[in-house]
Short mmCIF file of C-alpha atoms in Angstrom, two decimals:
data_model
loop_
_atom_site.label_atom_id
_atom_site.label_comp_id
_atom_site.label_asym_id
_atom_site.label_seq_id
_atom_site.Cartn_x
_atom_site.Cartn_y
_atom_site.Cartn_z
CA MET A 1 165.42 223.64 70.63
CA CYS A 2 168.14 220.93 69.98
CA LEU A 3 168.67 217.35 68.77
CA ASN A 4 171.10 216.32 70.90
CA ASN A 5 173.40 213.41 71.60
CA LEU A 6 173.53 211.89 68.08
CA VAL A 7 174.97 208.42 67.93
CA MET A 8 175.50 206.48 64.33
CA THR A 9 176.15 202.92 64.84
CA ARG A 10 178.17 202.88 61.41
CA GLN A 11 178.20 204.78 58.23
CA PRO A 12 176.31 203.06 55.53
CA LYS A 13 178.10 202.08 52.31
CA THR A 14 175.03 201.51 50.44
CA VAL A 15 171.27 201.96 50.74
CA ASP A 16 171.14 198.17 51.41
CA ASP A 17 173.37 198.20 54.63
CA VAL A 18 171.73 197.93 58.18
CA GLY A 19 171.98 200.80 60.33
CA SER A 20 170.79 203.21 62.93
CA LEU A 21 170.70 206.30 64.72
CA ALA A 22 170.13 207.57 68.07
CA PHE A 23 169.17 211.11 69.35
CA TRP A 24 167.44 212.87 72.41
CA LEU A 25 164.79 215.28 71.66
CA GLN A 26 164.59 218.08 74.14
CA HIS A 27 163.58 221.97 74.46
CA LYS A 28 164.67 224.51 76.85
CA ASP A 29 161.01 224.70 78.19
CA ALA A 30 161.04 221.86 81.01
CA ASP A 31 157.14 221.36 80.28
CA TRP A 32 157.68 221.13 76.42
CA VAL A 33 156.18 217.44 76.38
CA THR A 34 152.93 218.14 78.23
CA ASN A 35 152.35 221.87 77.43
CA SER A 36 150.04 222.97 74.62
CA HIS A 37 152.67 224.91 72.54
CA GLY A 38 153.96 223.67 69.24
CA TYR A 39 157.67 223.65 68.75
CA THR A 40 159.62 222.95 65.44
CA PHE A 41 162.88 221.38 66.21
CA SER A 42 166.08 221.71 64.22
CA GLY A 43 166.26 219.36 61.17
CA LEU A 44 168.93 216.61 61.06
CA GLU A 45 170.58 215.26 58.06
CA ILE A 46 172.94 212.11 58.22
CA HIS A 47 174.13 209.91 55.45
CA GLY A 48 171.01 210.67 53.10
CA ILE A 49 168.52 210.67 55.96
CA LYS A 50 166.50 213.85 56.50
CA ILE A 51 164.59 214.18 59.81
CA ARG A 52 162.22 216.92 60.91
CA VAL A 53 160.47 217.05 64.38
CA THR A 54 157.60 219.11 65.09
CA LYS A 55 155.70 219.09 68.42
CA HIS A 56 152.25 219.92 67.98
CA PRO A 57 149.94 221.80 70.42
CA ASP A 58 147.56 218.67 70.80
CA ARG A 59 150.69 216.93 72.37
CA ASN A 60 151.36 214.90 69.11
CA LEU A 61 154.84 214.47 67.65
CA GLU A 62 155.33 214.55 64.05
CA LEU A 63 158.43 213.31 62.20
CA ASP A 64 159.21 213.75 58.47
CA LEU A 65 161.65 211.27 57.12
CA ASP A 66 163.19 211.53 53.93
CA THR A 67 165.11 208.52 52.94
CA PRO A 68 167.45 207.41 49.92
CA PHE A 69 165.85 203.75 50.43
CA GLY A 70 162.31 204.60 51.15
CA GLY A 71 161.20 207.93 50.04
CA TYR A 72 159.31 210.49 52.04
CA HIS A 73 157.50 208.98 55.27
CA ASN A 74 155.24 211.17 57.79
CA ILE A 75 154.49 209.69 61.38
CA ARG A 76 152.28 211.23 63.86
CA VAL A 77 152.16 209.92 67.42
CA ALA A 78 151.24 210.74 71.00
CA ILE A 79 154.49 211.91 72.90
CA PRO A 80 155.08 208.68 75.31
CA CYS A 81 156.00 209.80 79.00
CA CYS A 82 159.30 211.19 79.19
CA ASP A 83 161.76 212.24 82.11
CA GLU A 84 164.08 215.12 82.48
CA ARG A 85 166.39 213.81 79.82
CA GLY A 86 163.57 214.58 77.24
CA LEU A 87 162.69 211.67 74.53
CA PHE A 88 164.94 209.12 73.15
CA VAL A 89 164.66 208.59 69.43
CA VAL A 90 166.05 205.86 67.67
CA ILE A 91 165.64 205.07 64.01
CA THR A 92 166.94 201.61 62.41
CA TRP A 93 166.69 200.51 59.00
CA GLN A 94 167.38 196.98 57.53
CA ARG A 95 165.79 196.58 53.93
CA PRO A 96 163.05 196.06 53.76
CA GLU A 97 162.18 197.94 57.03
CA ILE A 98 162.71 201.26 58.78
CA LYS A 99 161.46 201.01 62.72
CA VAL A 100 161.07 203.94 64.66
CA TYR A 101 161.46 203.72 68.49
CA LEU A 102 160.50 206.43 71.10
CA ASN A 103 161.80 205.71 74.77
CA ASN A 104 162.87 202.33 73.69
CA VAL A 105 159.36 201.12 72.62
CA MET A 106 158.70 200.47 68.75
CA SER A 107 156.26 203.03 67.66
CA HIS A 108 156.29 202.35 63.74
CA ALA A 109 157.73 199.86 61.29
CA ILE A 110 157.86 201.05 57.70
CA SER A 111 158.28 198.76 54.67
CA PHE A 112 160.14 199.97 51.82
#
């Protein structure tokens, strides 16, 4: 289980800053997106943002986000179609909003 290819646009100076992070969500099981198994992926913590990802047997993805500028947020969403690279996850923030993109499509906008 891995979170691969983490990219930070820049290191935020304060919680008022604008920024983003991106990573590929992948698993050694090639059919992880469509199978009926649950997976807990390794956690990720970058500049005060903690991300935990769980794939549930019902093929939904759960993202737990702890942020210094908006508290705790739980997102549960159906996993979109993925190719062999996995699921591309992007999280952006610009006060007063956090946006979550899955495979380049905005999934959630969270006001804080």
